[in-house]
Amino acid sequence: MTPTLLHQILDYANRADPYPIYEELRKTPVHHETDGAYVISTYYEIRSLLHDPRISSDARNVASGNADPPAESAPEESALPPSFLRLDPPEHDRLRRMTNRHFGPPHSPHRVDGMRPELHDIVGGLIDGLGDPGRIDLVEEFSYPFPVTVICRLLGVPREDEARFHTWADTLAASLDPDPDADPAERGKDAHEARMALGMYLAGLIEERRKNPGDDMLSQLATAKGQDGPMTTMELLSTAALLLIAGHETTVNLISNGMLTLLRHPEVLQRLRTEPRLAVPIVEELLRFEPPVQLLPGRTALADIEVRGVTIPEGSALWLVLASGNRDPQRFENPDRFDPDRPDIQHLGLGSGIHSCFGAPVARLEAQLALAELARRLENPRLLDDPPEYRQNAVLRGPRHLRIACDGIRP
Amino acid sequence: MVGDGVLEQLKREGRIVVVGASLAGLRAAETLRAMGFAGSLTMIGDEPCEPYDRPPLSKGVLLGRARAERTALPRLRSVDATWRLGVPATGLDMAAKRVRLADGDEVPYDRLLIATGVRARPWPREEEAELDGVFVLRTRDEAAALARRLDEGPHRVLVIGGGFAGSEVASACRERGIPVTVAERGAAPLVGALGGVVAAVAAGLQREHGVDLRCGVMVTALEGDASGRVRAAHLSDGSTVETDVVVVSLGALRNTEWLYGSGLGAGPRGIACDAGCRAFDIRGIVTDDIYAAGDVARCPHPLFGYQFLSLEHWGNAVAQAGIAAHNMVSESVDRLPHMDVPAFWSSQFGVNIKSVGVPSMGTEILISQGSLDSRRFVGVYGYQGRVIGAVSFDHGRWLPFYQELIERTAPFPPQFPTVDRHAGGQRPVDADFPDPSVPSHGPTVTLSGYSPADRRMTFTPAH
């Protein structure tokens, strides 16, 4: 029996290049498999559904029987409540608004831009510390430690605790992967335990920040008295866990996918070396071409919704395959070409609508600085393995290792 | 083919004149160059400065966060034009294809784009309008002058007209701690654009922010002191507001007077043009060498019964300028229609307000998401059983969905459930628009009938 398209997407054998499957998928823009989710793969349909108020992100709306990531779908007395990623308005709006108060405009317009010099130093330090230039694992030595350090500084999480929360974060990121072959009960249990452990860890930290507040986001969230009042402790823990995980699991892949793509397009890498401002369109094109979040699997139809002549029944689970929409030839000319000079790169890589990537300004800045500096400082860099070894996750897709070599490191 | 040759010659060595050097004019010029137009390009503008951006003038500039002089529009590409700035156009000779300028010059054209926009409607009594401390707000200089006066810490600002611009001025004043009175002829601020249901929310917002809001009143006279400074305003309810700064915010006048007598279909409602931005002459025949774009244009819209629609919206100016420029240097079969769904935004009293479609055409409204009480909501407007517009207060990210409903003329009221639906959003209610024949602050979207040559409309000040 031919494996279904859903299985093919999730099949690790296709991790290095899922794009031919997406192309196949787009032949049926609304694809449904028996007892499974409705998979949406074309640009305009995905974009419409991202703004559609008949679509819920609340895990509690998922009808039983639908394959769905169990990470936050089984809240128990002792577990953390869902983060705003898995809530609908008005709860979502309230929590996101309260969090944004300490992160972006209008209340904190300088937060991200003010980190620019600090980010520059972190990037410089990591490149200085690269080992043998003949054998660099860019993931281990650069694209993982960089965003972790940044999110720790931003939140006020001690960098030296990384070893502790790393495992929990990995387990939770893995639980987002809707792997149909894994035992959902087992995965749910692992994810639940990881959330509990992370919650306990953050609770201790927040207690500490309440006593000795700094200028980090955890301190500000813990002591806030905005027009929405303070977050409850449980809300605060969920939000902090969300930011900590989302703050690095995705950016790692953006940077790794970015360097991989540039090494496959040496002419663009060469241009970036001499024109650092090109980092801005390069990162946008990367978010289109190799988005770190490939698909959004956790949404539910609250009503019968007609999409391209197909009625998606109320209660159905939806998968929005962002990475496929980004390669839709109806929207992008030569979609399989990596071209930072595209006049109009309105990609879906960061989502759209109310759940669009909260950390986008930081992620963009991190990737721009990282790629520009790697391009400038690595002498004659080249890939040692192509394709590289990928991580298991089909949703948060990126290399587990990215082995490269170069002739030396420029000062 | 002969036609090909003419167009190629136009693109190679033709003369294109753009009257109006603001957003629409600049974006059109950039598009012309991007389309490969290599001939001569002349930009005529009555203001002495290069094209600048207006939205900040009623927001950041009045708050003292941005300087009026530093609002120049970013250039998307070089336009390589001859700039005639500070010289208004005063006439058009359609037969000789020449634009007359105030300094006596005449500029010949092969294609003409008119993007002269609008100006603030002045206070109708000239001697009162000339009092020191009486302002309008449309241009950079006007914004700079008002901002300077606000820096001096006036005792009270009176805003006449509670439309979007007036409300933004009031918001800026309150944010700076300056006492402010808003006098609105209608039942509430924004009522002309959004109807009474939503306007009541805007009124609550203003009062909560300390605005002395007077609705259902007109200002009957402005009074100056011996030195010619404004000191008080008299209202139709017999009350008097002591004030040292008055901002007249009574909507806009289209800059079309210079075209009267030219034979072009231009009047107080703007310049009538077809969906491809070609201007009509006064006989209702479309010209083939004169185009219009931006606030001054009015063109038929298929989604709104093909009535002529005039829009004072930033996004419309950009889109329409692009279409006009494209069509000016294209064969007739390659021309594009201007069919953007109207959209605008405003920022006031800490709330982001956005709208799509033509809310003022709606007769009913349904609050489909959020609630009026929380001042965070989406309101959907219905007209004859279809969705015609939508407005959001701090809910702008949902509007693309409602725009799609408008584009496909979806039925009203919408029958489906949504996230965040409240009890108040189960049934539509009367949207409560004032009688459109009664001028108040003037909505920024105006439907103006089917006649391309309408010159009959006159505005009668409220006295």
Short mmCIF file of N, CA and C in Angstrom, two decimals, chain A residues 43-44 47 280-289 325-335 337-349 364, chain B residues 76:
data_model
loop_
_atom_site.label_atom_id
_atom_site.label_comp_id
_atom_site.label_asym_id
_atom_site.label_seq_id
_atom_site.Cartn_x
_atom_site.Cartn_y
_atom_site.Cartn_z
N TYR A 43 -1.11 28.66 -1.03
CA TYR A 43 -0.82 29.94 -0.37
C TYR A 43 -2.07 30.71 0.04
N TYR A 44 -2.93 30.98 -0.94
CA TYR A 44 -4.05 31.88 -0.64
C TYR A 44 -5.04 31.25 0.34
N ARG A 47 -3.46 31.48 3.81
CA ARG A 47 -3.51 32.85 4.31
C ARG A 47 -4.93 33.21 4.76
N VAL A 280 18.88 41.36 5.27
CA VAL A 280 17.45 41.54 5.51
C VAL A 280 16.61 40.77 4.48
N PRO A 281 16.79 41.04 3.17
CA PRO A 281 16.00 40.22 2.22
C PRO A 281 16.38 38.76 2.23
N ILE A 282 17.63 38.43 2.55
CA ILE A 282 18.01 37.02 2.60
C ILE A 282 17.20 36.30 3.67
N VAL A 283 17.07 36.89 4.84
CA VAL A 283 16.32 36.23 5.91
C VAL A 283 14.84 36.10 5.53
N GLU A 284 14.29 37.11 4.87
CA GLU A 284 12.89 36.99 4.44
C GLU A 284 12.73 35.86 3.43
N GLU A 285 13.66 35.80 2.48
CA GLU A 285 13.57 34.73 1.48
C GLU A 285 13.78 33.36 2.13
N LEU A 286 14.62 33.30 3.16
CA LEU A 286 14.80 32.03 3.88
C LEU A 286 13.51 31.61 4.57
N LEU A 287 12.82 32.59 5.15
CA LEU A 287 11.56 32.27 5.83
C LEU A 287 10.53 31.75 4.83
N ARG A 288 10.69 32.13 3.59
CA ARG A 288 9.84 31.57 2.55
C ARG A 288 10.36 30.20 2.09
N PHE A 289 11.64 30.15 1.82
CA PHE A 289 12.23 29.00 1.12
C PHE A 289 12.43 27.80 2.04
N GLY A 325 2.70 26.39 1.13
CA GLY A 325 2.16 27.66 0.63
C GLY A 325 3.27 28.56 0.14
N ASN A 326 4.40 28.52 0.82
CA ASN A 326 5.55 29.35 0.44
C ASN A 326 6.15 28.93 -0.91
N ARG A 327 5.83 27.73 -1.37
CA ARG A 327 6.37 27.26 -2.66
C ARG A 327 5.25 27.16 -3.69
N ASP A 328 4.16 27.84 -3.45
CA ASP A 328 3.00 27.75 -4.35
C ASP A 328 3.26 28.59 -5.61
N PRO A 329 3.33 27.94 -6.78
CA PRO A 329 3.61 28.71 -8.00
C PRO A 329 2.49 29.70 -8.36
N GLN A 330 1.29 29.51 -7.79
CA GLN A 330 0.22 30.50 -8.00
C GLN A 330 0.57 31.84 -7.37
N ARG A 331 1.45 31.81 -6.38
CA ARG A 331 1.79 33.02 -5.67
C ARG A 331 3.20 33.51 -5.99
N PHE A 332 4.15 32.57 -6.11
CA PHE A 332 5.56 32.96 -6.30
C PHE A 332 6.07 32.41 -7.62
N GLU A 333 6.67 33.30 -8.39
CA GLU A 333 7.30 32.87 -9.62
C GLU A 333 8.52 32.03 -9.28
N ASN A 334 8.76 30.97 -10.02
CA ASN A 334 9.90 30.09 -9.74
C ASN A 334 10.03 29.82 -8.25
N PRO A 335 9.03 29.23 -7.64
CA PRO A 335 9.03 29.13 -6.17
C PRO A 335 10.19 28.30 -5.62
N ARG A 337 13.18 28.40 -6.51
CA ARG A 337 14.45 29.11 -6.65
C ARG A 337 14.67 29.98 -5.42
N PHE A 338 15.85 29.92 -4.82
CA PHE A 338 16.20 30.79 -3.70
C PHE A 338 16.67 32.12 -4.27
N ASP A 339 15.89 33.17 -4.06
CA ASP A 339 16.18 34.44 -4.74
C ASP A 339 15.86 35.62 -3.83
N PRO A 340 16.86 36.09 -3.09
CA PRO A 340 16.60 37.20 -2.16
C PRO A 340 16.25 38.50 -2.88
N ASP A 341 16.37 38.55 -4.21
CA ASP A 341 16.01 39.77 -4.94
C ASP A 341 14.55 39.79 -5.37
N ARG A 342 13.77 38.82 -4.93
CA ARG A 342 12.34 38.84 -5.26
C ARG A 342 11.74 40.18 -4.88
N PRO A 343 10.90 40.74 -5.74
CA PRO A 343 10.34 42.06 -5.41
C PRO A 343 9.33 41.99 -4.25
N ASP A 344 8.77 40.83 -3.98
CA ASP A 344 7.63 40.80 -3.06
C ASP A 344 7.64 39.45 -2.34
N ILE A 345 8.35 39.41 -1.21
CA ILE A 345 8.49 38.13 -0.48
C ILE A 345 7.49 38.09 0.68
N GLN A 346 6.22 38.07 0.38
CA GLN A 346 5.25 38.02 1.49
C GLN A 346 5.00 36.57 1.86
N HIS A 347 5.95 36.01 2.60
CA HIS A 347 5.90 34.58 2.92
C HIS A 347 4.96 34.30 4.09
N LEU A 348 4.73 33.02 4.32
CA LEU A 348 3.91 32.61 5.46
C LEU A 348 4.79 32.07 6.58
N GLY A 349 6.09 32.26 6.46
CA GLY A 349 7.03 31.62 7.38
C GLY A 349 6.84 31.96 8.84
N ARG A 364 14.25 37.63 13.57
CA ARG A 364 14.79 38.26 12.36
C ARG A 364 16.16 38.87 12.64
N LEU B 76 11.23 54.93 -3.43
CA LEU B 76 11.38 53.52 -3.79
C LEU B 76 12.35 53.35 -4.96
#
